[in-house]
mmCIF file of N, CA and C in Angstrom:
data_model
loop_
_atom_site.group_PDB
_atom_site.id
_atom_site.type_symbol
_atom_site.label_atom_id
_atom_site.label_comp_id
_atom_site.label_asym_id
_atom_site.label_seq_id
_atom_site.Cartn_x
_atom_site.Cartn_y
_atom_site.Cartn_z
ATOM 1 N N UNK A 1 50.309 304.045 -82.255
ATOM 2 C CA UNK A 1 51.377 303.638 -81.354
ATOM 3 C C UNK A 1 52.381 302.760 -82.102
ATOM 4 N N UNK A 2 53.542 302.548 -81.682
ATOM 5 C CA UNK A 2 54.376 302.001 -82.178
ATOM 6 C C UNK A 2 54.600 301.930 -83.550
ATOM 7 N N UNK A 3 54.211 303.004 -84.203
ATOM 8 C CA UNK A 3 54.686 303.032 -85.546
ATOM 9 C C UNK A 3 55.917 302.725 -85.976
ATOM 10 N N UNK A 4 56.554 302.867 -87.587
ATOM 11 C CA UNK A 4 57.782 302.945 -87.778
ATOM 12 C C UNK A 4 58.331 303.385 -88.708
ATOM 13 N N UNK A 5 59.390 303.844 -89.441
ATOM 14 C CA UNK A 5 60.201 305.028 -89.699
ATOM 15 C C UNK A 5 59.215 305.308 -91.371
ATOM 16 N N UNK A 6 59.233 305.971 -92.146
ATOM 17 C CA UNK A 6 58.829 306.453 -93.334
ATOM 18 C C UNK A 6 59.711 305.404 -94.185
ATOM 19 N N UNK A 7 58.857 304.776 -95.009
ATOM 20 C CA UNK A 7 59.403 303.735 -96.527
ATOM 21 C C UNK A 7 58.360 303.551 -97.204
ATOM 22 N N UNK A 8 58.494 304.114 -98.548
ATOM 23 C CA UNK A 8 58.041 303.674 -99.390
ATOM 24 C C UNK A 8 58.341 302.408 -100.056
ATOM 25 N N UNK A 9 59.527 301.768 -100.004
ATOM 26 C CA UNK A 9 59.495 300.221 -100.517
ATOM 27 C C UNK A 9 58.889 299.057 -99.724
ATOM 28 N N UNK A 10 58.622 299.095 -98.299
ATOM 29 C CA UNK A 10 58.557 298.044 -97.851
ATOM 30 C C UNK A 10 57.566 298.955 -96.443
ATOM 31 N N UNK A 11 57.031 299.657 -96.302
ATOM 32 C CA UNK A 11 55.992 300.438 -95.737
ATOM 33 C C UNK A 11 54.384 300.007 -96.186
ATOM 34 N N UNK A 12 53.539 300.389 -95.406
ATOM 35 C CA UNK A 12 52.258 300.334 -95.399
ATOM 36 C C UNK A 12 51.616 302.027 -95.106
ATOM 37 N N UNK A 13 50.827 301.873 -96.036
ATOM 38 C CA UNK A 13 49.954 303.537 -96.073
ATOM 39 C C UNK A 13 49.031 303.175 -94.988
ATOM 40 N N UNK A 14 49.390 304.656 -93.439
ATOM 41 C CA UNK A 14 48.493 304.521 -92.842
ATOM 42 C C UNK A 14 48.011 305.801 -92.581
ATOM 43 N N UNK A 15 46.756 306.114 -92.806
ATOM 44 C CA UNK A 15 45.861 307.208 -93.410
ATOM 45 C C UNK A 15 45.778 307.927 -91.758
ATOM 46 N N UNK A 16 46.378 307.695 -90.821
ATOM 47 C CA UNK A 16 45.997 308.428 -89.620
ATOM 48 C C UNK A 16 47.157 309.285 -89.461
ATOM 49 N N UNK A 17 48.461 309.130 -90.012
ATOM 50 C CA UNK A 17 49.384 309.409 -90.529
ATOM 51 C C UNK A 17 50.011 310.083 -91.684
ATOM 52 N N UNK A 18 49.040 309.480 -92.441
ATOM 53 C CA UNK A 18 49.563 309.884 -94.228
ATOM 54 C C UNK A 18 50.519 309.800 -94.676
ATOM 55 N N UNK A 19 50.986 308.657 -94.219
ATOM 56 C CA UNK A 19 52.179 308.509 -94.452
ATOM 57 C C UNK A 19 52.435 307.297 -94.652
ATOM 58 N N UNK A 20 53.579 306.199 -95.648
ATOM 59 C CA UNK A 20 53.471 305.535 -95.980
ATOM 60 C C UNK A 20 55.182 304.913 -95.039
ATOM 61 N N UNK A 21 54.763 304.020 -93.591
ATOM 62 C CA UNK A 21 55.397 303.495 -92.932
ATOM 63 C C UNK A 21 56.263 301.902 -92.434
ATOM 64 N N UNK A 22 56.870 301.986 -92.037
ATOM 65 C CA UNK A 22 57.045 300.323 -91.901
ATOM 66 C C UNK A 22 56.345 299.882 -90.735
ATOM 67 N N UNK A 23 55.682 298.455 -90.966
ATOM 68 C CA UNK A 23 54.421 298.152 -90.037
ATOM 69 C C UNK A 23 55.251 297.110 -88.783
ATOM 70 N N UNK A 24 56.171 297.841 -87.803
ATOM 71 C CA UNK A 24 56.444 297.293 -86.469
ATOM 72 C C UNK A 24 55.916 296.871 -86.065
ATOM 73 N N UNK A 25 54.693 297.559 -85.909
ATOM 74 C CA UNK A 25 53.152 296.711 -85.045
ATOM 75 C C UNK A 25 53.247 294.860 -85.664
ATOM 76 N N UNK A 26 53.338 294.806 -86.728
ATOM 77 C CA UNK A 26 52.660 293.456 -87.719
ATOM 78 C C UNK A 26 54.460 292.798 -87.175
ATOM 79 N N UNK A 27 55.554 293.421 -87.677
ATOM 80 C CA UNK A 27 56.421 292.923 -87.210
ATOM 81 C C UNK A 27 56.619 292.297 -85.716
ATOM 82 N N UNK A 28 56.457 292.957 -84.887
ATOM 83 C CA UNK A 28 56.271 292.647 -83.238
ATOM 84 C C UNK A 28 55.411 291.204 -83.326
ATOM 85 N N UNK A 29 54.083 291.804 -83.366
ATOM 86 C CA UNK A 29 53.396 290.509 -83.242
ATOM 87 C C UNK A 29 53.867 289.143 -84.068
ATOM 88 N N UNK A 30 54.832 289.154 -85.407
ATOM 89 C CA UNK A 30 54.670 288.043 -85.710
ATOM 90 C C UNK A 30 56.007 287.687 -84.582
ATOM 91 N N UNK A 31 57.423 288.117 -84.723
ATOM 92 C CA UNK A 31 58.265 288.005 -84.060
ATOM 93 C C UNK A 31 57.667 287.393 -82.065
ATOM 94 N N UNK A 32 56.655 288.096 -81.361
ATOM 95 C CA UNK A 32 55.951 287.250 -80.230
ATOM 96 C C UNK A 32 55.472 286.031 -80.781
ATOM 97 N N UNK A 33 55.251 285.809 -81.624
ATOM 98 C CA UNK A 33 54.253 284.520 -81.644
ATOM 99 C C UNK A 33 55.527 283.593 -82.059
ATOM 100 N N UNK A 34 56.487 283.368 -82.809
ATOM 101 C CA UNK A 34 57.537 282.931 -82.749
ATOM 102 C C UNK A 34 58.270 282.673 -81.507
ATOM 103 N N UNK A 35 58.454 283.659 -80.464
ATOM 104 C CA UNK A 35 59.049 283.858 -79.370
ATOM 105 C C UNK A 35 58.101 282.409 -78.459
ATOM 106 N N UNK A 36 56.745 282.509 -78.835
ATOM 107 C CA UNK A 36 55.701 281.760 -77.949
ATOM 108 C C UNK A 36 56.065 280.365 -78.587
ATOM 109 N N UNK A 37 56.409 280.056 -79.627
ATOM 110 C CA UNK A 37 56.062 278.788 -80.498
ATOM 111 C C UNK A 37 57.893 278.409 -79.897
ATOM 112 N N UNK A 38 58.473 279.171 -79.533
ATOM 113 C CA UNK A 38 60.064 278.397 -79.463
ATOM 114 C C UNK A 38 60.185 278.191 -78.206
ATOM 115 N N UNK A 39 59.283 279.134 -77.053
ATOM 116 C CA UNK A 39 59.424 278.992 -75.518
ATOM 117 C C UNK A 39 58.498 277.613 -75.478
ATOM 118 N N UNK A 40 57.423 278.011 -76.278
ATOM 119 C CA UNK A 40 56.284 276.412 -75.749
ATOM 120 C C UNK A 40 57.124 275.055 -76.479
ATOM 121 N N UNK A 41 58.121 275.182 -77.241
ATOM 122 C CA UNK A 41 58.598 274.177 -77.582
ATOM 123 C C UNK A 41 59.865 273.579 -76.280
ATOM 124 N N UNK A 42 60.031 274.288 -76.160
ATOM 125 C CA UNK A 42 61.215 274.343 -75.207
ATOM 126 C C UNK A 42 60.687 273.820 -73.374
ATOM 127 N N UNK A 43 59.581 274.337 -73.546
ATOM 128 C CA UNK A 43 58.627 273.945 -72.464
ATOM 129 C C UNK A 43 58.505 272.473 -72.680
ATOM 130 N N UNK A 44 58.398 271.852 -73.800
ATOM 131 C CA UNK A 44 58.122 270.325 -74.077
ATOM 132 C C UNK A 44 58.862 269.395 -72.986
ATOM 133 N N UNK A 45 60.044 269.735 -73.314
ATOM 134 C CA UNK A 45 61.137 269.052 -73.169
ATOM 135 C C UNK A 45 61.759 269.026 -71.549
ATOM 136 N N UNK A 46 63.083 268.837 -71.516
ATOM 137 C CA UNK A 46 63.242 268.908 -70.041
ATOM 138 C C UNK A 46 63.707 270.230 -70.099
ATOM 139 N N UNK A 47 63.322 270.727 -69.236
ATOM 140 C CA UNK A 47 64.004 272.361 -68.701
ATOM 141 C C UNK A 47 64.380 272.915 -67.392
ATOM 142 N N UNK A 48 64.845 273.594 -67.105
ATOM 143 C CA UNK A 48 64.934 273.745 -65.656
ATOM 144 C C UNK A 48 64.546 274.978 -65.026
ATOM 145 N N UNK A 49 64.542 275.199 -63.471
ATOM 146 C CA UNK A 49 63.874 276.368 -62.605
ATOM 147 C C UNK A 49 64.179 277.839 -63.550
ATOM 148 N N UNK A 50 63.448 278.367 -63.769
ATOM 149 C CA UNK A 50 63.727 279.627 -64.451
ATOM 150 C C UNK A 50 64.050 279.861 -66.016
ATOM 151 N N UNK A 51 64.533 278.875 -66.368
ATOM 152 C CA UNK A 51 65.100 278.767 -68.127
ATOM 153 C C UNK A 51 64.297 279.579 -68.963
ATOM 154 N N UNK A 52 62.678 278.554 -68.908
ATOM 155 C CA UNK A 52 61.899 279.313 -69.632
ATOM 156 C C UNK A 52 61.889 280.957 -70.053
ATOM 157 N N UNK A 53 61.506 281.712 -68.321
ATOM 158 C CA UNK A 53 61.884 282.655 -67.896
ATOM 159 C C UNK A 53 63.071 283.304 -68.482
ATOM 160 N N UNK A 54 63.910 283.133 -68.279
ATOM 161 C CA UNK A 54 65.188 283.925 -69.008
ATOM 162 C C UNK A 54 65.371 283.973 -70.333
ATOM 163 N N UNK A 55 64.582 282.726 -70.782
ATOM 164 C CA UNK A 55 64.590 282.535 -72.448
ATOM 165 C C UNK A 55 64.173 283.484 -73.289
ATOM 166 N N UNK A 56 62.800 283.836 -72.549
ATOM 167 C CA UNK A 56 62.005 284.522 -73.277
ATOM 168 C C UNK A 56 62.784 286.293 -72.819
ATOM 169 N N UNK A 57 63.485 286.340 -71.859
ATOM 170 C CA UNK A 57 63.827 287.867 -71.205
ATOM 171 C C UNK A 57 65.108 287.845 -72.908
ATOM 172 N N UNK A 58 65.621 286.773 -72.987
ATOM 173 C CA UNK A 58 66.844 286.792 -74.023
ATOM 174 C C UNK A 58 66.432 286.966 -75.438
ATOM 175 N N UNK A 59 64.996 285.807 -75.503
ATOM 176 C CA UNK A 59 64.621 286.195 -77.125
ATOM 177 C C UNK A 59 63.951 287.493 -77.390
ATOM 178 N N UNK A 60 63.320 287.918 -76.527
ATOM 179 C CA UNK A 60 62.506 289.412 -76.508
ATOM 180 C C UNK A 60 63.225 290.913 -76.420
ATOM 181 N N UNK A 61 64.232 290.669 -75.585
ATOM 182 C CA UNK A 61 65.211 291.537 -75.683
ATOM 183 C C UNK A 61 66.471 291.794 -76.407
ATOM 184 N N UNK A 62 66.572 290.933 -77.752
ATOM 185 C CA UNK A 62 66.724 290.195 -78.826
ATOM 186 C C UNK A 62 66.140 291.186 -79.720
ATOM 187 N N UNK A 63 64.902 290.958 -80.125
ATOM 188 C CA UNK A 63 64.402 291.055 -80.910
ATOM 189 C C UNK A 63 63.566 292.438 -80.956
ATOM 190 N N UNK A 64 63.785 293.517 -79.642
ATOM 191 C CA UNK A 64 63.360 294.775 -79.406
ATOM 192 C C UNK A 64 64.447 295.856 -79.908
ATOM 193 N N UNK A 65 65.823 295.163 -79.166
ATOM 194 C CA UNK A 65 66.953 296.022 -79.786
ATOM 195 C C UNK A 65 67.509 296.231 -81.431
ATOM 196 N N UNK A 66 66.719 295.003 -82.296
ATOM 197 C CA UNK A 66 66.853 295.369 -83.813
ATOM 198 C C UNK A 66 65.410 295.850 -84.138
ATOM 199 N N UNK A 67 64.361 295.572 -83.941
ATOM 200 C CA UNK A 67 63.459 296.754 -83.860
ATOM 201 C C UNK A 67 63.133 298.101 -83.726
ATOM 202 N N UNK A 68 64.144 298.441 -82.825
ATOM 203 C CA UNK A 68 64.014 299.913 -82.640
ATOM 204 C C UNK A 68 64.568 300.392 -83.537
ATOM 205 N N UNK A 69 65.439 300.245 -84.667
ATOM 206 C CA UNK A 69 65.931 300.450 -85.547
ATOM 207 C C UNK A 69 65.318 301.233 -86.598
ATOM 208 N N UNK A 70 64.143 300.385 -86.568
ATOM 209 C CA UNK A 70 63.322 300.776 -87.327
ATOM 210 C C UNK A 70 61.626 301.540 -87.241
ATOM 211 N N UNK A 71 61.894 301.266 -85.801
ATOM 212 C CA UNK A 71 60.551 302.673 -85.189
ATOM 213 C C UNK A 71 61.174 303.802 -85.136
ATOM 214 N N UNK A 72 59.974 304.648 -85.489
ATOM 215 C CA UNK A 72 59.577 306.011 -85.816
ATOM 216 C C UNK A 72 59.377 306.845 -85.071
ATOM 217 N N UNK A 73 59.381 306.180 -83.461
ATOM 218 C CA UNK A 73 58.651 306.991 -82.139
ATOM 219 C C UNK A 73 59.571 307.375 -81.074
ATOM 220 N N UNK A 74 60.769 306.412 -81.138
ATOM 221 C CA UNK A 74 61.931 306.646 -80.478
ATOM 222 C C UNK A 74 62.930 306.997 -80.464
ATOM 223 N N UNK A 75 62.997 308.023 -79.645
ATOM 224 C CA UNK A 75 64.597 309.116 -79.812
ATOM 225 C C UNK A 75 65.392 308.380 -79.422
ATOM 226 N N UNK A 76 66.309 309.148 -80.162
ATOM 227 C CA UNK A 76 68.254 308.834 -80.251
ATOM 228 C C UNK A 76 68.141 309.383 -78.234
ATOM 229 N N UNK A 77 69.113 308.373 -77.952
ATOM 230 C CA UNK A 77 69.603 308.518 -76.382
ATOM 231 C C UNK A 77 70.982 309.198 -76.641
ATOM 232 N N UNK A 78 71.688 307.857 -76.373
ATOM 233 C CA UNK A 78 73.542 307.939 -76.347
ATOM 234 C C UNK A 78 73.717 306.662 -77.575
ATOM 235 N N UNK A 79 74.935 307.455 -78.092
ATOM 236 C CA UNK A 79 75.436 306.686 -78.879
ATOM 237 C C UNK A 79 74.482 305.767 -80.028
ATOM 238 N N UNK A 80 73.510 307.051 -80.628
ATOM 239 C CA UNK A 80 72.670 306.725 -81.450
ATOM 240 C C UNK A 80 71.929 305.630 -81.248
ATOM 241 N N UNK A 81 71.771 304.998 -79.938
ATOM 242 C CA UNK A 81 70.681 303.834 -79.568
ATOM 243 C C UNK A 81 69.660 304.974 -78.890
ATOM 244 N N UNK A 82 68.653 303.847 -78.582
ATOM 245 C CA UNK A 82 67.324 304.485 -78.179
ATOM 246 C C UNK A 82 67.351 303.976 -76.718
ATOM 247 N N UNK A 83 66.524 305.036 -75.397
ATOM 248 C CA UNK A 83 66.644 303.990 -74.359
ATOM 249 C C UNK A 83 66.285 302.041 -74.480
ATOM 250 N N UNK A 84 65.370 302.092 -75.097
ATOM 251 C CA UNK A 84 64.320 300.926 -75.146
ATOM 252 C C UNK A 84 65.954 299.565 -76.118
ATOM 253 N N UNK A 85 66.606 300.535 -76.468
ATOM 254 C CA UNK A 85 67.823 299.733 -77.003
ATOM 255 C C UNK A 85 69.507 299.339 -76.083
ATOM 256 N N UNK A 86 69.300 300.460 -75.205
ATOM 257 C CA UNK A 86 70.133 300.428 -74.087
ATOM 258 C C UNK A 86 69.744 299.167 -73.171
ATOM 259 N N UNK A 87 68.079 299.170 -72.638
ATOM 260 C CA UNK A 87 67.826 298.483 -71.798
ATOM 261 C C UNK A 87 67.229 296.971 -72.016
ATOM 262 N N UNK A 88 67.456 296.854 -73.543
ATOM 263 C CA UNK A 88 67.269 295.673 -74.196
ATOM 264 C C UNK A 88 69.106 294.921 -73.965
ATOM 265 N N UNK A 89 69.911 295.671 -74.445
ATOM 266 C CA UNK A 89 71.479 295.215 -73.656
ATOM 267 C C UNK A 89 71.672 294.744 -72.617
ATOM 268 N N UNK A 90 71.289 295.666 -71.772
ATOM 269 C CA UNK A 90 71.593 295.373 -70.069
ATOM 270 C C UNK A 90 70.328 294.066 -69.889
ATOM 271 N N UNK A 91 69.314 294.080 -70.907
ATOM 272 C CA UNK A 91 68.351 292.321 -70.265
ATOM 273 C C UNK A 91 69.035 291.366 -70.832
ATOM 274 N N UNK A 92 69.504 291.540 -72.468
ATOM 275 C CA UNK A 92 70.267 290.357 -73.034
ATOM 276 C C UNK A 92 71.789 289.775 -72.255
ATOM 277 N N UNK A 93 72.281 290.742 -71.477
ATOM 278 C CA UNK A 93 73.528 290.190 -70.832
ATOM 279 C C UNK A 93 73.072 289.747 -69.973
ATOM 280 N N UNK A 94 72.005 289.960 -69.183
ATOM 281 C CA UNK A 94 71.581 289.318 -67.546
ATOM 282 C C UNK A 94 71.184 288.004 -68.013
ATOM 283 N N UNK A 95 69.943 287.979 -69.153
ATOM 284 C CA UNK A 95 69.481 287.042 -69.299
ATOM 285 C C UNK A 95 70.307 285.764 -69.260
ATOM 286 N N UNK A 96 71.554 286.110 -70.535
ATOM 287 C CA UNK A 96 72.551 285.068 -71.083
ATOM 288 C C UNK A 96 73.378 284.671 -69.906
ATOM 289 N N UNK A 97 73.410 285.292 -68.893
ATOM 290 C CA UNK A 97 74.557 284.730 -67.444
ATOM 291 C C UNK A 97 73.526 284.539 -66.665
ATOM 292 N N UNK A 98 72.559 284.229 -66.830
ATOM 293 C CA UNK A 98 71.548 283.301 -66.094
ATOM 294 C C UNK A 98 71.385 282.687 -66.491
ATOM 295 N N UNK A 99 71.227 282.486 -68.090
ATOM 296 C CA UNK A 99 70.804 281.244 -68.628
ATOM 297 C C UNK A 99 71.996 279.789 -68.801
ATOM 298 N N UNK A 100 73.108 281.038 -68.489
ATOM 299 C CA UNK A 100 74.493 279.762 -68.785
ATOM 300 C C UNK A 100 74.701 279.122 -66.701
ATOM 301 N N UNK A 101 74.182 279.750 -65.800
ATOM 302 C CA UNK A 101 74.180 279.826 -64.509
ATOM 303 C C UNK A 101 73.257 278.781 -64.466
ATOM 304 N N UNK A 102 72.246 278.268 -65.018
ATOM 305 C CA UNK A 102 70.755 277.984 -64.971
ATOM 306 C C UNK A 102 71.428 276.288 -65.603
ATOM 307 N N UNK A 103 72.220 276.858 -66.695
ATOM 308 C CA UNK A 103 72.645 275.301 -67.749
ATOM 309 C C UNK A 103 73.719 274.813 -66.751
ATOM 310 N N UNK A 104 74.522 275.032 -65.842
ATOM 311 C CA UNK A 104 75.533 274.541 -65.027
ATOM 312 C C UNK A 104 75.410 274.050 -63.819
ATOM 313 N N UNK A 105 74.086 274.693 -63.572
ATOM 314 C CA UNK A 105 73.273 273.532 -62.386
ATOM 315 C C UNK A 105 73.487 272.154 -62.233
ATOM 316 N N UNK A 106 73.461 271.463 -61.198
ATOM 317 C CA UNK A 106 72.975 270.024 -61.635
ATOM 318 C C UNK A 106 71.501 270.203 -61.106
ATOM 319 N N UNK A 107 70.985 268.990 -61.841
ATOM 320 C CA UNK A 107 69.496 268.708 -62.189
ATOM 321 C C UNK A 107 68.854 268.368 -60.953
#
């Protein structure tokens, strides 16, 4: 699952495959645990109703749409994006006008 595109420079040989790929999987997970270490930091501090929430809809949907770039599993949609890259757009704009909606609150 989630494999990613054929490289020999910067790929990993995976024998179920035979093929020597770039490891998204290893990428994803480190990129979540980052995502976790900047939301739980952010959690520290003062924050407000939902922030967290949108933070993570902004850093994740962030960080899916330059990913797909480089998986192996997902077809071209429109305009050479992938759905999973379309609908990473439409979360990063919601997210960011919630999150600036969220910062204009008073406390």
């Amino acid at each position: 699952c989630c494999f990613g595109k054929e490289n020999l420079q910067f790929g990993l040989y995976f024998p179920v495959f035979g093929a020597t790929l770039i490891p998204t999987q290893l990428y994803s997970s480190l990129a979540l645990l980052g995502i976790f270490i900047i939301l739980r930091i952010r959690q520290g501090g003062n924050y407000r109703r939902g922030e967290i929430f949108y933070l993570y809809l902004f850093l994740y949907s962030l960080w899916r749409f330059f990913i797909e770039f480089f998986r192996g599993d997902s077809k071209i949609f429109i305009y050479q994006l992938t759905v999973f890259q379309i609908i990473s757009i439409i979360l990063f704009i919601l997210s960011l006008v919630m999150l600036i909606r969220i910062r204009r609150r008073p406390i």
